[in-house]
CSV table of C-alpha atoms in Angstrom, one decimal:
chain,number,residue,atom,x,y,z
A,1,MET,CA,-5.0,23.2,-3.2
A,2,ILE,CA,-4.9,21.4,-5.9
A,3,ALA,CA,-3.8,18.0,-4.4
A,4,PHE,CA,-7.4,19.0,-2.0
A,5,TRP,CA,-9.1,19.5,-5.8
A,6,ILE,CA,-8.0,16.4,-7.5
A,7,LEU,CA,-8.6,14.3,-3.8
A,8,ALA,CA,-12.3,16.1,-3.1
A,9,PRO,CA,-14.5,14.5,-6.1
A,10,VAL,CA,-12.5,11.6,-5.2
A,11,MET,CA,-13.4,11.2,-1.7
A,12,VAL,CA,-17.2,12.2,-1.9
A,13,ILE,CA,-17.5,9.5,-4.7
A,14,ALA,CA,-15.9,6.4,-2.9
A,15,ALA,CA,-18.0,7.4,0.5
A,16,LEU,CA,-20.6,8.1,-1.8
A,17,GLY,CA,-20.4,4.4,-3.3
A,18,ILE,CA,-20.0,2.8,1.1
A,19,LEU,CA,-23.6,3.8,1.0
A,20,PHE,CA,-24.8,1.7,-2.8
A,21,VAL,CA,-21.7,-1.1,-3.2
A,22,ARG,CA,-23.6,-3.6,-1.8
A,23,LYS,CA,-21.0,-6.4,-1.2
A,24,ALA,CA,-19.0,-5.8,3.0
A,25,VAL,CA,-15.9,-6.2,0.4
A,26,HIS,CA,-16.5,-3.3,-1.8
A,27,ALA,CA,-17.2,-1.2,0.5
A,28,ALA,CA,-13.8,-1.6,2.8
A,29,MET,CA,-12.0,-0.9,-1.3
A,30,LEU,CA,-14.0,2.0,-1.0
A,31,LEU,CA,-13.1,2.9,2.5
A,32,ALA,CA,-9.4,2.8,2.1
A,33,ILE,CA,-9.5,5.0,-0.8
A,34,VAL,CA,-11.6,8.1,2.0
A,35,MET,CA,-8.6,7.3,3.8
A,36,MET,CA,-5.7,7.2,1.6
A,37,SER,CA,-7.1,10.2,0.1
A,38,LEU,CA,-6.9,12.0,3.4
A,39,ALA,CA,-3.8,10.8,5.1
A,40,VAL,CA,-2.0,13.3,1.2
A,41,LEU,CA,-4.7,15.9,2.5
A,42,TYR,CA,-3.1,15.8,6.2
A,43,ALA,CA,-0.1,16.0,4.5
A,44,ALA,CA,-1.3,19.1,2.2
A,45,LEU,CA,-2.5,20.6,5.8
A,46,GLU,CA,1.0,20.4,7.3
A,47,ALA,CA,0.7,18.1,10.3
A,48,PRO,CA,2.4,14.6,8.2
A,49,PHE,CA,2.6,12.7,12.0
A,50,LEU,CA,-1.2,12.6,10.7
A,51,PHE,CA,-0.5,11.5,6.8
A,52,ALA,CA,2.3,8.4,9.5
A,53,VAL,CA,-1.2,7.8,11.8
A,54,GLN,CA,-3.4,7.8,9.3
A,55,ILE,CA,-2.0,5.3,6.1
A,56,ILE,CA,-0.7,3.0,9.6
A,57,VAL,CA,-3.8,2.7,11.7
A,58,TYR,CA,-6.6,4.0,9.7
A,59,THR,CA,-5.6,2.1,6.7
A,60,GLY,CA,-2.8,-0.6,8.0
A,61,ALA,CA,-5.3,-1.8,10.6
A,62,ILE,CA,-8.4,-1.0,10.8
A,63,LEU,CA,-9.2,-1.6,7.7
A,64,MET,CA,-7.6,-4.2,8.2
A,65,LEU,CA,-9.4,-5.3,11.0
A,66,PHE,CA,-12.2,-5.2,8.7
A,67,LEU,CA,-11.5,-7.3,6.0
A,68,PHE,CA,-10.5,-9.8,8.5
A,69,VAL,CA,-14.2,-9.4,10.3
A,70,VAL,CA,-15.5,-9.8,6.4
A,71,MET,CA,-13.7,-12.8,5.2
A,72,LEU,CA,-14.9,-15.1,8.6
A,73,VAL,CA,-18.2,-13.3,8.9
A,74,GLY,CA,-18.7,-14.4,5.1
A,75,VAL,CA,-18.8,-12.5,2.1
A,76,ASP,CA,-21.9,-12.8,1.4
A,77,ALA,CA,-23.7,-11.2,3.9
A,78,SER,CA,-24.8,-8.4,2.7
A,79,ASP,CA,-27.9,-6.3,2.9
A,80,SER,CA,-31.0,-6.9,3.1
A,81,VAL,CA,-34.3,-5.1,1.5
A,82,VAL,CA,-36.8,-5.5,4.0
A,83,GLU,CA,-37.6,-1.9,5.3
A,84,THR,CA,-38.4,-2.9,9.5
A,85,ILE,CA,-40.0,0.9,9.7
A,86,ARG,CA,-41.2,1.7,7.1
A,87,GLY,CA,-40.6,5.0,4.8
A,88,GLN,CA,-36.8,5.2,7.2
A,89,ARG,CA,-35.0,4.8,3.9
A,90,VAL,CA,-37.3,7.3,2.5
A,91,LEU,CA,-36.7,9.5,5.6
A,92,ALA,CA,-33.1,8.8,6.1
A,93,VAL,CA,-31.9,9.9,2.8
A,94,VAL,CA,-34.1,13.2,3.0
A,95,ALA,CA,-32.7,13.8,6.6
A,96,GLY,CA,-29.3,13.7,5.3
A,97,LEU,CA,-29.6,15.7,2.3
A,98,ALA,CA,-31.0,18.4,5.0
A,99,LEU,CA,-28.6,18.3,7.4
A,100,GLY,CA,-24.9,18.2,4.5
A,101,LEU,CA,-27.8,20.8,3.2
A,102,VAL,CA,-27.3,23.3,6.1
A,103,MET,CA,-24.1,22.4,6.8
A,104,VAL,CA,-22.5,23.4,2.9
A,105,LEU,CA,-25.1,26.4,3.5
A,106,GLY,CA,-23.3,27.5,6.7
A,107,LEU,CA,-19.9,26.5,6.5
A,108,SER,CA,-19.7,27.9,3.5
A,109,GLN,CA,-21.3,31.8,4.5
A,110,ILE,CA,-18.8,32.1,7.2
A,111,SER,CA,-15.8,33.4,6.5
A,112,LEU,CA,-12.5,32.6,8.2
A,113,GLY,CA,-10.4,34.7,7.0
A,114,THR,CA,-6.7,33.6,5.7
A,115,ALA,CA,-5.6,30.0,7.4
A,116,VAL,CA,-2.1,31.5,10.4
A,117,GLY,CA,-0.9,27.8,8.7
A,118,LEU,CA,1.9,26.0,11.6
A,119,ASP,CA,5.5,27.6,9.8
A,120,GLY,CA,5.2,28.6,13.6
A,121,ALA,CA,4.7,25.9,16.2
A,122,ASN,CA,6.5,23.3,13.4
A,123,LYS,CA,9.4,24.8,13.6
A,124,GLY,CA,12.3,22.2,14.6
A,125,GLY,CA,9.9,19.7,13.6
A,126,ASN,CA,5.5,18.9,13.2
A,127,ILE,CA,6.7,15.3,16.0
A,128,GLU,CA,8.7,17.4,18.3
A,129,ALA,CA,6.2,20.3,18.1
A,130,LEU,CA,3.3,17.5,18.8
A,131,ALA,CA,5.2,15.1,21.4
A,132,ASN,CA,5.9,18.9,23.3
A,133,ILE,CA,2.5,19.9,24.0
A,134,LEU,CA,1.1,15.6,24.5
A,135,PHE,CA,4.2,15.0,27.2
A,136,SER,CA,2.7,18.1,29.3
A,137,ARG,CA,-0.5,19.3,28.0
A,138,TYR,CA,-1.9,16.7,27.6
A,139,VAL,CA,0.0,14.3,29.6
A,140,PHE,CA,-3.2,13.2,31.2
A,141,ALA,CA,-5.0,12.1,28.3
A,142,PHE,CA,-2.6,9.8,26.9
A,143,GLU,CA,-2.2,7.8,30.1
A,144,THR,CA,-5.8,7.5,30.2
A,145,THR,CA,-4.8,6.2,26.6
A,146,SER,CA,-3.1,3.5,27.3
A,147,ALA,CA,-5.9,1.9,30.1
A,148,LEU,CA,-8.3,2.6,27.9
A,149,LEU,CA,-5.6,0.4,24.8
A,150,ILE,CA,-5.9,-2.4,27.4
A,151,THR,CA,-10.0,-2.6,28.7
A,152,ALA,CA,-10.0,-2.7,25.0
A,153,ALA,CA,-7.7,-5.4,24.0
A,154,VAL,CA,-8.9,-7.4,27.9
A,155,GLY,CA,-13.0,-6.8,26.1
A,156,ALA,CA,-12.2,-7.9,22.8
A,157,MET,CA,-10.8,-10.8,23.9
A,158,VAL,CA,-13.2,-11.6,26.4
A,159,LEU,CA,-15.9,-11.1,23.2
A,160,ALA,CA,-13.8,-13.6,20.8
A,161,HIS,CA,-13.6,-16.5,24.0
A,162,ARG,CA,-15.9,-19.6,23.7
A,163,GLU,CA,-15.8,-22.0,26.4
A,164,ARG,CA,-15.9,-25.5,24.8
A,165,LEU,CA,-19.4,-26.8,26.6
A,166,THR,CA,-19.2,-30.8,24.6
A,167,PRO,CA,-15.7,-32.7,25.7
A,168,ARG,CA,-13.1,-32.9,21.9
A,169,SER,CA,-13.8,-35.2,20.2
A,170,THR,CA,-10.7,-38.2,19.8
A,171,GLN,CA,-9.6,-39.9,17.2
A,172,ALA,CA,-11.2,-42.9,19.0
A,173,THR,CA,-14.1,-41.5,19.6
A,174,LEU,CA,-14.4,-40.3,16.2
A,175,THR,CA,-13.5,-44.3,15.0
A,176,ALA,CA,-16.8,-45.7,17.2
A,177,GLN,CA,-18.4,-43.3,15.6
A,178,ARG,CA,-17.7,-44.5,12.5
A,179,MET,CA,-17.9,-48.0,13.2
A,180,LYS,CA,-21.6,-46.7,14.5
A,181,ASP,CA,-22.4,-45.9,12.4
A,182,TYR,CA,-21.9,-48.9,9.8
A,183,ALA,CA,-22.9,-51.3,12.6
A,184,GLU,CA,-26.7,-49.3,12.5
A,185,HIS,CA,-26.7,-47.3,8.8
A,186,GLY,CA,-24.6,-49.9,6.6
A,187,THR,CA,-22.2,-45.6,5.7
A,188,HIS,CA,-19.8,-46.5,4.0
A,189,LEU,CA,-16.5,-47.8,6.6
A,190,GLY,CA,-13.5,-46.4,4.9
A,191,PRO,CA,-12.4,-42.8,2.9
A,192,LEU,CA,-14.5,-40.3,0.7
A,193,PRO,CA,-13.8,-41.3,-3.4
A,194,PRO,CA,-12.1,-38.5,-4.5
A,195,PRO,CA,-12.8,-36.3,-7.2
A,196,GLY,CA,-12.8,-38.0,-11.3
A,197,VAL,CA,-9.6,-37.4,-12.9
A,198,TYR,CA,-10.2,-37.7,-16.6
A,199,ALA,CA,-7.4,-37.8,-19.5
A,200,ARG,CA,-8.8,-33.9,-20.3
A,201,HIS,CA,-9.7,-32.3,-17.2
A,202,ASN,CA,-8.3,-33.5,-13.8
A,203,ALA,CA,-9.9,-30.8,-11.1
A,204,VAL,CA,-11.6,-31.0,-7.4
A,205,ASP,CA,-14.8,-30.1,-8.7
A,206,THR,CA,-15.4,-31.8,-10.9
A,207,PRO,CA,-17.2,-35.5,-9.6
A,208,ALA,CA,-16.4,-39.0,-10.1
A,209,LEU,CA,-18.4,-41.3,-11.9
A,210,LEU,CA,-19.4,-44.4,-9.8
A,211,PRO,CA,-19.9,-47.9,-13.3
A,212,ASP,CA,-23.5,-47.2,-13.9
A,213,GLY,CA,-23.0,-44.0,-15.3
A,214,THR,CA,-24.1,-41.4,-12.6
A,215,ALA,CA,-21.7,-39.3,-10.8
A,216,ALA,CA,-20.4,-40.4,-7.3
A,217,GLU,CA,-21.7,-36.7,-5.3
A,218,SER,CA,-19.3,-37.7,-2.6
A,219,SER,CA,-16.3,-37.3,-4.1
A,220,VAL,CA,-17.1,-33.5,-4.6
A,221,SER,CA,-16.1,-31.8,-1.3
A,222,ARG,CA,-20.0,-30.1,0.1
A,223,VAL,CA,-19.1,-26.7,-0.1
A,224,LEU,CA,-18.4,-26.7,-4.0
A,225,ALA,CA,-21.7,-28.9,-4.5
A,226,ALA,CA,-23.8,-26.1,-1.6
A,227,ARG,CA,-22.7,-23.8,-4.0
A,228,GLY,CA,-23.4,-24.9,-6.7
A,229,THR,CA,-20.3,-24.6,-8.8
A,230,VAL,CA,-19.6,-28.6,-9.4
A,231,ARG,CA,-18.5,-29.4,-13.2
A,232,SER,CA,-20.5,-32.3,-14.9
A,233,ALA,CA,-18.8,-34.8,-15.6
A,234,PRO,CA,-20.7,-35.9,-19.0
A,235,ALA,CA,-20.7,-32.3,-19.4
A,236,ARG,CA,-16.2,-31.9,-20.1
A,237,ALA,CA,-16.6,-34.4,-22.9
A,238,GLU,CA,-19.1,-33.7,-25.4
A,239,ASP,CA,-16.9,-30.6,-27.0
A,240,ILE,CA,-14.6,-33.5,-28.2
A,241,GLU,CA,-16.1,-34.3,-30.4
A,242,PRO,CA,-15.1,-31.3,-33.0
A,243,ILE,CA,-11.8,-30.6,-31.8
A,244,GLN,CA,-11.2,-34.2,-32.6
A,245,GLY,CA,-13.0,-33.6,-36.3
A,246,GLN,CA,-10.3,-30.5,-36.0
A,247,ILE,CA,-6.9,-32.9,-35.9
A,248,GLY,CA,-8.0,-34.9,-37.9
A,249,GLY,CA,-7.7,-38.3,-35.0
A,250,ALA,CA,-10.4,-41.1,-35.2
A,251,PRO,CA,-13.5,-40.9,-32.6
A,252,HIS,CA,-12.5,-41.9,-29.2
A,253,ALA,CA,-13.7,-46.0,-28.8
A,254,GLY,CA,-14.4,-45.5,-24.8
A,255,ARG,CA,-16.7,-42.2,-25.4
A,256,ASP,CA,-19.6,-44.3,-24.2
A,257,ALA,CA,-18.7,-44.5,-20.8
A,258,VAL,CA,-17.6,-40.7,-20.4
A,259,ALA,CA,-20.0,-39.6,-21.2
A,260,PRO,CA,-23.7,-41.3,-21.3
A,261,ALA,CA,-25.8,-38.3,-21.5
A,262,THR,CA,-25.3,-37.4,-25.0
A,263,THR,CA,-24.9,-41.5,-26.6
A,264,THR,CA,-27.4,-40.5,-29.3
A,265,GLU,CA,-25.2,-38.1,-30.9
A,266,VAL,CA,-22.4,-40.4,-29.8
A,267,ALA,CA,-25.0,-43.9,-32.3
A,268,PRO,CA,-23.7,-42.6,-35.4
A,269,ALA,CA,-19.7,-41.8,-34.8
A,270,THR,CA,-19.8,-45.3,-32.7
A,271,GLY,CA,-21.7,-47.3,-35.5
A,272,GLU,CA,-18.5,-46.6,-38.1
A,273,GLU,CA,-16.4,-48.1,-36.6
A,274,ASP,CA,-18.4,-51.0,-35.2
A,275,PRO,CA,-17.7,-53.8,-38.9
A,276,LYS,CA,-14.2,-54.2,-36.6
B,1,MET,CA,-5.1,29.8,1.9
B,2,ASN,CA,-9.1,28.9,3.3
B,3,VAL,CA,-9.2,26.1,4.7
B,4,THR,CA,-13.4,26.6,4.6
B,5,ALA,CA,-13.2,23.8,1.2
B,6,TYR,CA,-11.6,21.5,3.8
B,7,VAL,CA,-14.2,22.3,6.4
B,8,VAL,CA,-17.3,22.1,4.2
B,9,LEU,CA,-15.3,19.0,2.3
B,10,SER,CA,-15.5,17.6,6.0
B,11,GLY,CA,-18.7,18.9,6.6
B,12,ILE,CA,-20.0,16.1,3.0
B,13,LEU,CA,-18.6,13.0,4.5
B,14,PHE,CA,-20.1,13.4,7.9
B,15,THR,CA,-22.6,13.7,6.3
B,16,ILE,CA,-23.1,10.9,3.8
B,17,GLY,CA,-21.9,8.8,7.4
B,18,CYS,CA,-24.5,9.4,8.3
B,19,VAL,CA,-26.9,9.0,5.5
B,20,GLY,CA,-25.2,5.8,5.4
B,21,VAL,CA,-25.7,4.4,8.7
B,22,LEU,CA,-30.0,5.5,8.9
B,23,THR,CA,-29.4,3.7,5.4
B,24,ARG,CA,-27.6,-0.1,5.6
B,25,ARG,CA,-28.7,-3.2,7.7
B,26,ASN,CA,-25.8,-5.0,7.7
B,27,ALA,CA,-23.3,-3.9,11.0
B,28,ILE,CA,-19.8,-4.5,9.1
B,29,VAL,CA,-20.8,-1.3,7.0
B,30,VAL,CA,-22.7,0.2,9.7
B,31,PHE,CA,-19.3,0.4,11.2
B,32,MET,CA,-17.9,1.2,8.0
B,33,CYS,CA,-19.6,4.6,7.6
B,34,VAL,CA,-19.7,5.4,11.7
B,35,GLU,CA,-15.6,5.2,10.5
B,36,LEU,CA,-16.1,7.8,7.8
B,37,MET,CA,-17.7,10.1,10.1
B,38,LEU,CA,-14.5,9.1,12.2
B,39,ASN,CA,-12.3,10.1,9.7
B,40,ALA,CA,-14.8,13.9,8.5
B,41,SER,CA,-14.3,14.9,11.9
B,42,ASN,CA,-10.5,14.4,11.7
B,43,LEU,CA,-10.2,16.3,8.0
B,44,ALA,CA,-12.6,19.6,10.6
B,45,LEU,CA,-10.0,19.3,13.5
B,46,VAL,CA,-6.6,19.3,11.1
B,47,ALA,CA,-8.3,22.1,9.1
B,48,PHE,CA,-9.5,24.0,11.8
B,49,ALA,CA,-5.7,24.0,13.4
B,50,ARG,CA,-3.4,24.9,10.4
B,51,GLN,CA,-6.5,27.8,10.8
B,52,HIS,CA,-5.3,28.8,14.6
B,53,GLY,CA,-1.4,28.0,13.8
B,54,ASN,CA,-1.3,25.6,16.7
B,55,LEU,CA,-1.8,22.1,17.6
B,56,ASP,CA,-3.9,21.2,19.4
B,57,GLY,CA,-6.2,20.5,17.0
B,58,GLN,CA,-3.3,17.6,15.1
B,59,ILE,CA,-3.6,16.8,18.6
B,60,ALA,CA,-6.9,16.3,19.3
B,61,ALA,CA,-7.4,13.8,15.7
B,62,PHE,CA,-4.8,11.8,16.7
B,63,PHE,CA,-6.5,10.8,20.1
B,64,VAL,CA,-10.2,10.6,17.8
B,65,MET,CA,-7.9,8.2,15.8
B,66,VAL,CA,-6.2,6.5,18.9
B,67,VAL,CA,-10.6,6.6,20.3
B,68,ALA,CA,-11.2,4.9,17.4
B,69,ALA,CA,-8.8,1.7,17.4
B,70,ALA,CA,-10.1,0.5,20.2
B,71,GLU,CA,-14.3,1.5,19.4
B,72,VAL,CA,-13.6,-1.1,16.0
B,73,VAL,CA,-11.6,-3.1,18.4
B,74,VAL,CA,-13.9,-4.0,21.0
B,75,GLY,CA,-16.8,-3.4,18.2
B,76,LEU,CA,-15.7,-6.0,15.4
B,77,ALA,CA,-15.7,-8.3,18.5
B,78,ILE,CA,-18.5,-7.8,19.5
B,79,ILE,CA,-20.3,-8.8,16.1
B,80,MET,CA,-18.7,-11.6,15.0
B,81,THR,CA,-19.7,-12.6,19.0
B,82,ILE,CA,-23.2,-12.2,17.1
B,83,PHE,CA,-23.1,-13.7,13.6
B,84,ARG,CA,-21.7,-16.6,16.3
B,85,THR,CA,-24.9,-16.7,17.8
B,86,ARG,CA,-27.3,-16.4,15.1
B,87,ARG,CA,-25.8,-16.2,11.9
B,88,SER,CA,-26.4,-13.1,10.5
B,89,ALA,CA,-24.9,-9.4,10.5
B,90,SER,CA,-27.7,-7.4,10.3
B,91,VAL,CA,-28.5,-4.8,12.2
B,92,ASP,CA,-32.0,-5.3,12.0
B,93,ASP,CA,-32.3,-9.2,13.7
B,94,ALA,CA,-30.4,-8.1,16.9
B,95,SER,CA,-34.1,-7.0,18.4
B,96,LEU,CA,-34.0,-10.1,21.1
B,97,LEU,CA,-34.7,-6.6,23.8
B,98,LYS,CA,-37.6,-5.1,22.1
B,99,TYR,CA,-38.9,-7.5,23.5
């Protein structure tokens, strides 16, 4: 009973969290908390087999499936706040509160008496006792379950299968397309430029600089550009002055080429060196 | 030991799952709330198995888990298919049959 009073608040809070978190990944994590706590409660309720099945099937398999789909669909697929039916959310919450109130009040009114306990039924082991019932009284339901599982697997395969509508593009067609683009629009034939490699920073999110000092946009992945996580190369060089002051070195001679945006600040510093 | 507390907890979890299904718009989260409701009913089944001292409740909970696993596989495949064609996982966007 101690396990129950520790886990019950945790489960209720985690379940309530599923209602309020914005991202599906967080909801999946909260659901994992609820399911693990449920497994412990099963162990406390003398159901060691269901304890293992809950962890393996629910937390292991089903939740992993959820996470896979969240990954495929995209983490950013968060809820829209637009209500299609007006007042639906408020009504749902009111109805839910009413249902919860009725359930809690009604269930706490009834007195179930003392529990019989499973010591007698579990004699000789819980798994053996379950198997005895499962393969005698429930054997037809058990066999039907196998048909259900096969149907579900085939259904998932049919749903996931995608027919190819266009012929597969080979390397030859890709090259021909590239040549055609070059002939018609003058698109660059060669590979895309690599990202910028600088003395103090070297990462794929920093664009290379063209000879005139502007950033080459095609040198960073367009996924990074769409996410807005592309760094600016001149910004990388902004803290160079304080650091040079700290280590007492001479100002960088080639800084103008790296940071054209900050030439005004650099001008006095380079002016001192110019007499050379 | 009394199982009333377990049954009340199962009722609370079921209610939370219900409200989640009604309020959330993301199909995946709606599905998670359905799973929460199934889990809550499982807890009630296991608790009542202990109350009555026979294992039929645990067998029922076991079958619920099997059906839930099959349901999740097909349901998530449907969500994936809808997402692939409509680029959205919102339950409000799949409304073509309405008109």
